[in-house]
Amino acid sequence: MAAAKRILSGIQPSGRAHLGNYLGAMRQHIEMQKDFECFLFIADLHALTTVHDAKQMQNNTYDLAVSYLALGLDPEKTVFFKQSAIPQHAELCWIFDCLVKMPFLERAHAWKDAKAKGKKEISLGLFNYPVLQAADILMYQPDLVPVGKDQKQHIEMSRDIAETFNKTFGETFKIPEPFIKEEVAVVPGTDGQKMSKSYGNTIDIFAEENELKKQVMSIVTDSTPLEEPKDPKKCYVFNIYKLLATKEEIKELESKYKKGGFGYGDAKKALLAKILEHFKEAREKYKTLYPQKDMVYSILENGSAKAKFLAEKMLKEVKTKVGYITR
Ligand code: ADP
Ligand code: TRP
């Protein structure tokens, strides 16, 4: 039997898990545990580009770990770890830094967006973000990197960095492929833009019910009166609903929109009910797991020990290739 293919992905602990994270990435991570060898990590080194408060970093990290476990991450199947526990990521990043040219990084969307928004003082960490991500990925030689569409460029940059290293120092790194599910590549937020923690337009899957309700009710809609027919395709509420519902449920809601006499408030109620139903088990598990700090931390520690074993091996090979290890 051929060895299982390997996947690797990471999420920054920069806020609470939202529907975009879940549909675009986390759901695939959990599903792929069946058939792949999985590596998943909490990208806390990357999160330091925006989170500058120790308590917040700790809380976000813990919350993300509990969220993954509640959604079905099985630590027996997945190596689940914290990026900052593996110093080799930063070490490999430096080695790549010495090969990567600045104009290459100036093409990165995150940097270009920050500049376009008129941000003058961008940290070196943010500029260098894609190189650290390449180190995260290439360290573990994955075949696939399951992510949302916004991460496509980062995976392409990782591939380029791997090729540059291989050309300079000899075949070392496997070239990874992005794995992006087209129908959930970009989940819209409450204002119709890409759902993102940085836009404040998220629907947080583990928020308390009243908070979740507030987020759903805040979805922007047009001013078509209740009695008139509506175009479901143009409505963010419907576009989010359809990502969670069955074909029949989608058809049913679609015909209610088209018939008229069905308001956006009704649609929002249907969406909220759908979210609560879809995440019922996960939300209960989240509540049960949250107080079990020792257990959650030891899962991450065990995962980190496994990841470190591989990272040390890879870094030894890299250091040999660049000429640091002589005997
Ligand atoms: P955010 O943009 O909220 O900070 P992250 O950058 O932490 O989210 O993303 C974590 C993972 O979730 C990545 O794989 C990313 O591509 C995916 N993701 C985030 N937002 C969306 C979205 N709106 N639609 C699809 N995937 C998303
Ligand atoms: N940049 C990713 C995000 O914002 C997080 C991340 C860091 C990542 N390192 C990674 C994702 C390696 C996949 C693989 O979502």
XYZ file of C-alpha atoms and ligand atoms in Angstrom:
369
model
C 0.000 0.000 0.000
C 1.312 3.456 -0.916
C 2.060 5.733 2.028
C -0.705 8.262 2.795
C -0.144 11.711 1.350
C 0.672 14.430 3.843
C -1.191 17.700 4.410
C -0.159 20.690 6.456
C -1.950 23.903 7.354
C -1.946 26.639 9.965
C -4.287 29.289 11.321
C -3.276 32.438 13.156
C -4.616 32.917 16.689
C -5.665 36.454 15.862
C -9.309 36.179 16.956
C -12.115 33.631 17.217
C -12.770 30.978 14.573
C -15.381 32.221 12.095
C -17.506 30.689 9.340
C -14.929 31.672 6.691
C -12.155 29.851 8.559
C -14.384 26.840 9.079
C -15.779 26.492 5.547
C -12.624 27.610 3.751
C -10.130 25.633 5.785
C -10.962 23.968 9.128
C -13.701 21.680 7.774
C -11.321 20.317 5.109
C -8.605 19.822 7.750
C -10.927 17.691 9.867
C -12.313 15.718 6.912
C -8.865 15.009 5.503
C -7.794 13.263 8.720
C -9.408 10.116 7.310
C -7.140 9.742 4.306
C -4.072 11.885 4.898
C -1.228 12.184 7.314
C -2.073 15.543 8.902
C -0.023 18.371 10.376
C -1.928 21.352 11.736
C -0.557 24.196 13.747
C -1.478 27.403 15.490
C 0.497 30.115 13.690
C 1.331 32.230 16.730
C 4.600 33.534 15.269
C 2.593 34.999 12.390
C -0.036 36.359 14.796
C 2.603 38.519 16.496
C 2.454 40.719 13.388
C -0.910 41.973 14.729
C -1.446 40.755 18.325
C 0.705 42.706 20.758
C -0.814 41.686 24.062
C 0.359 38.570 25.923
C -2.997 37.764 27.514
C -4.761 38.104 24.183
C -2.183 35.886 22.466
C -2.684 33.222 25.170
C -6.472 33.422 25.059
C -6.672 33.360 21.260
C -4.288 30.409 21.088
C -6.225 28.438 23.682
C -9.539 29.297 22.064
C -8.341 28.121 18.653
C -7.022 24.854 20.099
C -10.364 24.146 21.813
C -12.236 25.130 18.620
C -10.302 22.635 16.501
C -10.797 19.858 19.062
C -14.506 20.646 19.312
C -14.840 20.484 15.523
C -13.383 16.981 15.528
C -9.611 17.284 15.335
C -8.334 13.941 16.581
C -4.877 14.264 18.166
C -4.285 10.548 17.537
C -4.564 11.194 13.807
C -3.262 14.745 13.474
C -0.008 16.232 14.693
C -1.466 19.362 16.289
C 1.089 21.885 17.535
C 2.021 25.442 18.268
C 4.397 27.115 15.824
C 6.327 28.997 18.525
C 7.215 25.694 20.229
C 9.395 24.784 17.230
C 12.296 27.255 16.970
C 13.371 25.629 13.692
C 10.626 27.560 11.853
C 12.312 30.882 12.565
C 15.737 29.403 11.870
C 14.706 28.102 8.461
C 13.016 31.435 7.771
C 16.375 33.189 8.195
C 18.086 30.816 5.784
C 15.359 31.493 3.219
C 15.649 35.245 3.925
C 19.161 35.109 2.579
C 17.911 33.712 -0.743
C 14.710 35.732 -1.207
C 14.932 39.085 -2.984
C 12.980 42.132 -1.776
C 11.077 42.732 -5.070
C 9.724 39.177 -4.765
C 8.216 40.026 -1.369
C 6.924 43.366 -2.618
C 4.565 41.434 -4.873
C 2.774 39.849 -1.871
C -0.903 40.871 -1.553
C -0.767 41.458 2.201
C 2.120 43.898 1.809
C 0.585 45.593 -1.215
C -2.786 45.966 0.577
C -1.136 47.451 3.654
C 0.703 49.938 1.452
C -2.406 50.732 -0.597
C -4.245 51.518 2.659
C -1.586 54.135 3.301
C 0.101 52.291 6.170
C 3.538 53.840 6.314
C 5.196 51.878 9.060
C 4.842 48.215 8.208
C 6.821 45.861 10.411
C 9.596 43.694 9.029
C 7.603 40.736 10.348
C 4.650 41.566 8.114
C 6.922 42.105 5.131
C 8.620 38.792 5.798
C 5.375 36.934 6.551
C 5.408 34.832 3.344
C 8.966 33.618 4.007
C 8.066 32.364 7.477
C 5.042 30.669 5.942
C 7.307 28.984 3.378
C 9.476 27.726 6.261
C 6.356 26.366 8.055
C 5.293 24.491 4.965
C 8.549 23.235 3.492
C 9.837 22.030 6.865
C 7.342 19.144 6.883
C 7.383 18.204 3.152
C 3.585 18.124 2.685
C 1.979 17.115 -0.608
C -1.001 19.436 -0.128
C -1.710 22.644 1.786
C -5.494 23.027 2.351
C -6.375 26.728 2.694
C -8.858 29.388 1.554
C -8.230 31.254 -1.694
C -6.627 34.271 0.011
C -3.659 32.024 0.823
C -3.031 30.879 -2.743
C -0.293 33.406 -3.351
C 1.518 32.375 -0.172
C 1.599 28.760 -1.323
C 2.883 29.817 -4.733
C 5.626 31.850 -3.042
C 6.530 28.814 -0.926
C 6.880 26.776 -4.108
C 9.174 29.425 -5.600
C 11.290 29.539 -2.452
C 11.624 25.733 -2.463
C 12.749 25.827 -6.091
C 15.291 28.569 -5.407
C 16.758 26.621 -2.490
C 16.836 23.378 -4.479
C 18.574 25.091 -7.387
C 21.138 26.736 -5.147
C 21.962 23.909 -2.752
C 20.652 20.745 -4.448
C 17.324 18.843 -4.268
C 16.042 19.231 -0.692
C 12.433 20.387 -0.539
C 9.297 18.819 -1.944
C 7.203 21.281 -3.994
C 3.753 21.527 -2.279
C 0.387 22.026 -3.994
C -2.377 24.285 -2.679
C -5.692 22.545 -1.973
C -8.546 25.028 -2.340
C -12.213 24.033 -2.452
C -13.724 26.237 -5.132
C -17.274 26.538 -3.719
C -16.001 27.867 -0.374
C -12.842 29.571 -1.625
C -14.089 32.992 -0.460
C -16.885 32.987 2.138
C -18.615 36.401 2.308
C -18.829 38.279 5.602
C -21.743 40.254 7.069
C -20.936 43.186 4.734
C -20.411 41.074 1.612
C -16.618 41.448 1.557
C -14.483 38.369 2.274
C -15.236 37.301 5.849
C -12.142 38.214 7.838
C -11.137 39.008 11.406
C -9.411 42.095 10.094
C -12.623 43.497 8.537
C -14.813 42.975 11.639
C -17.471 41.237 9.507
C -17.283 37.729 10.948
C -19.804 35.198 12.196
C -17.992 33.423 15.019
C -19.020 29.795 15.273
C -18.389 29.461 19.015
C -19.752 32.844 20.105
C -22.483 32.887 22.778
C -25.933 32.583 21.209
C -26.873 36.258 21.694
C -23.592 37.422 20.159
C -24.026 35.022 17.240
C -27.566 36.349 16.757
C -26.258 39.920 16.713
C -23.693 39.037 14.056
C -26.259 37.273 11.848
C -28.776 40.100 12.237
C -26.093 42.607 11.187
C -25.753 41.081 7.697
C -26.244 43.878 5.190
C -29.331 43.563 2.957
C -30.985 45.863 0.408
C -34.244 47.727 0.984
C -36.644 45.534 -1.036
C -39.955 45.582 0.929
C -41.079 42.395 2.664
C -43.941 41.617 0.294
C -41.893 41.866 -2.917
C -40.040 38.951 -4.558
C -36.283 38.970 -4.011
C -33.243 37.649 -5.876
C -31.560 35.158 -3.528
C -28.291 35.233 -5.486
C -27.815 38.898 -4.619
C -28.394 38.353 -0.893
C -25.471 37.702 1.462
C -27.781 35.912 3.920
C -28.736 33.387 1.253
C -25.173 33.071 -0.007
C -23.984 32.128 3.466
C -26.991 29.853 4.123
C -26.324 27.852 0.998
C -22.851 26.904 2.193
C -24.309 25.039 5.174
C -27.666 23.731 3.937
C -28.714 20.648 1.944
C -29.856 20.919 -1.694
C -33.515 20.625 -0.646
C -33.188 23.285 2.030
C -31.506 25.620 -0.448
C -34.319 25.101 -2.997
C -36.945 25.724 -0.340
C -35.371 29.002 0.800
C -34.809 30.056 -2.804
C -38.499 29.700 -3.606
C -39.481 31.686 -0.496
C -37.267 34.560 -1.685
C -38.730 34.443 -5.186
C -42.352 34.237 -4.056
C -42.308 37.424 -1.974
C -43.924 37.918 1.430
C -40.661 36.704 2.971
C -38.455 39.363 4.561
C -34.710 39.505 5.136
C -35.415 39.229 8.866
C -37.039 35.837 8.207
C -34.043 34.780 6.113
C -31.679 35.781 8.912
C -33.698 33.727 11.392
C -33.410 30.732 9.056
C -29.645 31.245 8.797
C -29.195 31.538 12.557
C -31.191 28.337 13.097
C -29.077 26.596 10.453
C -25.815 27.676 12.109
C -27.008 26.581 15.552
C -28.122 23.228 14.143
C -24.937 22.660 12.121
C -22.642 23.434 15.056
C -24.832 22.013 17.829
C -22.512 19.150 18.710
C -19.321 21.187 18.226
C -20.648 24.021 20.388
C -21.518 21.601 23.183
C -18.104 19.965 22.928
C -16.432 23.383 23.021
C -18.188 24.161 26.317
C -17.151 20.812 27.806
C -13.546 21.047 26.647
C -12.944 24.684 27.513
C -12.343 24.151 31.265
C -10.028 21.153 30.634
C -6.866 23.232 30.364
C -4.376 20.491 31.300
C -5.730 18.166 28.670
C -5.780 20.790 25.913
C -2.255 22.004 26.671
C -0.881 18.489 26.819
C -2.363 17.698 23.392
C -0.451 20.666 21.981
C 2.713 19.678 23.848
C 2.587 16.112 22.533
C 1.983 17.396 19.010
C 4.851 19.845 19.346
C 7.211 17.034 20.416
C 6.290 15.034 17.293
C 6.634 18.049 14.990
C 9.954 18.993 16.568
C 11.399 15.582 15.828
C 10.747 16.088 12.096
C 11.780 19.748 12.125
C 15.148 18.914 13.708
C 15.795 16.280 11.074
C 14.909 18.632 8.218
C 16.964 21.456 9.598
C 19.971 19.204 9.983
C 19.745 18.376 6.293
C 19.399 22.064 5.392
C 22.328 23.050 7.573
C 24.447 20.369 5.976
C 23.490 21.616 2.506
C 24.414 25.233 3.274
C 27.703 24.238 4.876
C 27.081 24.713 8.606
C 27.571 21.106 9.649
C 30.996 19.721 8.940
C 31.177 16.621 11.102
P -8.690 35.980 8.790
O -8.706 36.530 7.377
O -10.012 36.080 9.419
O -7.579 36.554 9.631
P -6.980 33.694 8.657
O -6.044 34.497 7.813
O -6.561 33.353 10.043
O -8.398 34.433 8.661
O -7.348 32.370 7.870
C -7.232 31.055 8.342
C -7.676 30.108 7.235
O -9.041 30.341 6.901
C -6.895 30.282 5.926
O -6.716 29.023 5.296
C -7.786 31.163 5.111
O -7.580 31.037 3.727
C -9.164 30.660 5.517
N -10.161 31.733 5.377
C -10.238 32.864 6.108
N -11.276 33.627 5.728
C -11.881 32.963 4.706
C -13.034 33.228 3.903
N -13.750 34.329 4.074
N -13.373 32.323 2.970
C -12.646 31.186 2.792
N -11.556 30.868 3.532
C -11.168 31.732 4.475
N -1.057 32.776 6.574
C -2.034 31.832 7.008
C -3.356 32.579 7.286
O -3.361 33.748 7.541
C -1.618 31.094 8.248
C -0.432 30.223 8.004
C 0.809 30.400 8.520
C -0.385 29.065 7.188
N 1.644 29.414 8.100
C 0.945 28.564 7.287
C -1.332 28.388 6.417
C 1.341 27.424 6.588
C -0.920 27.249 5.711
C 0.397 26.773 5.807
O -4.360 31.980 7.274
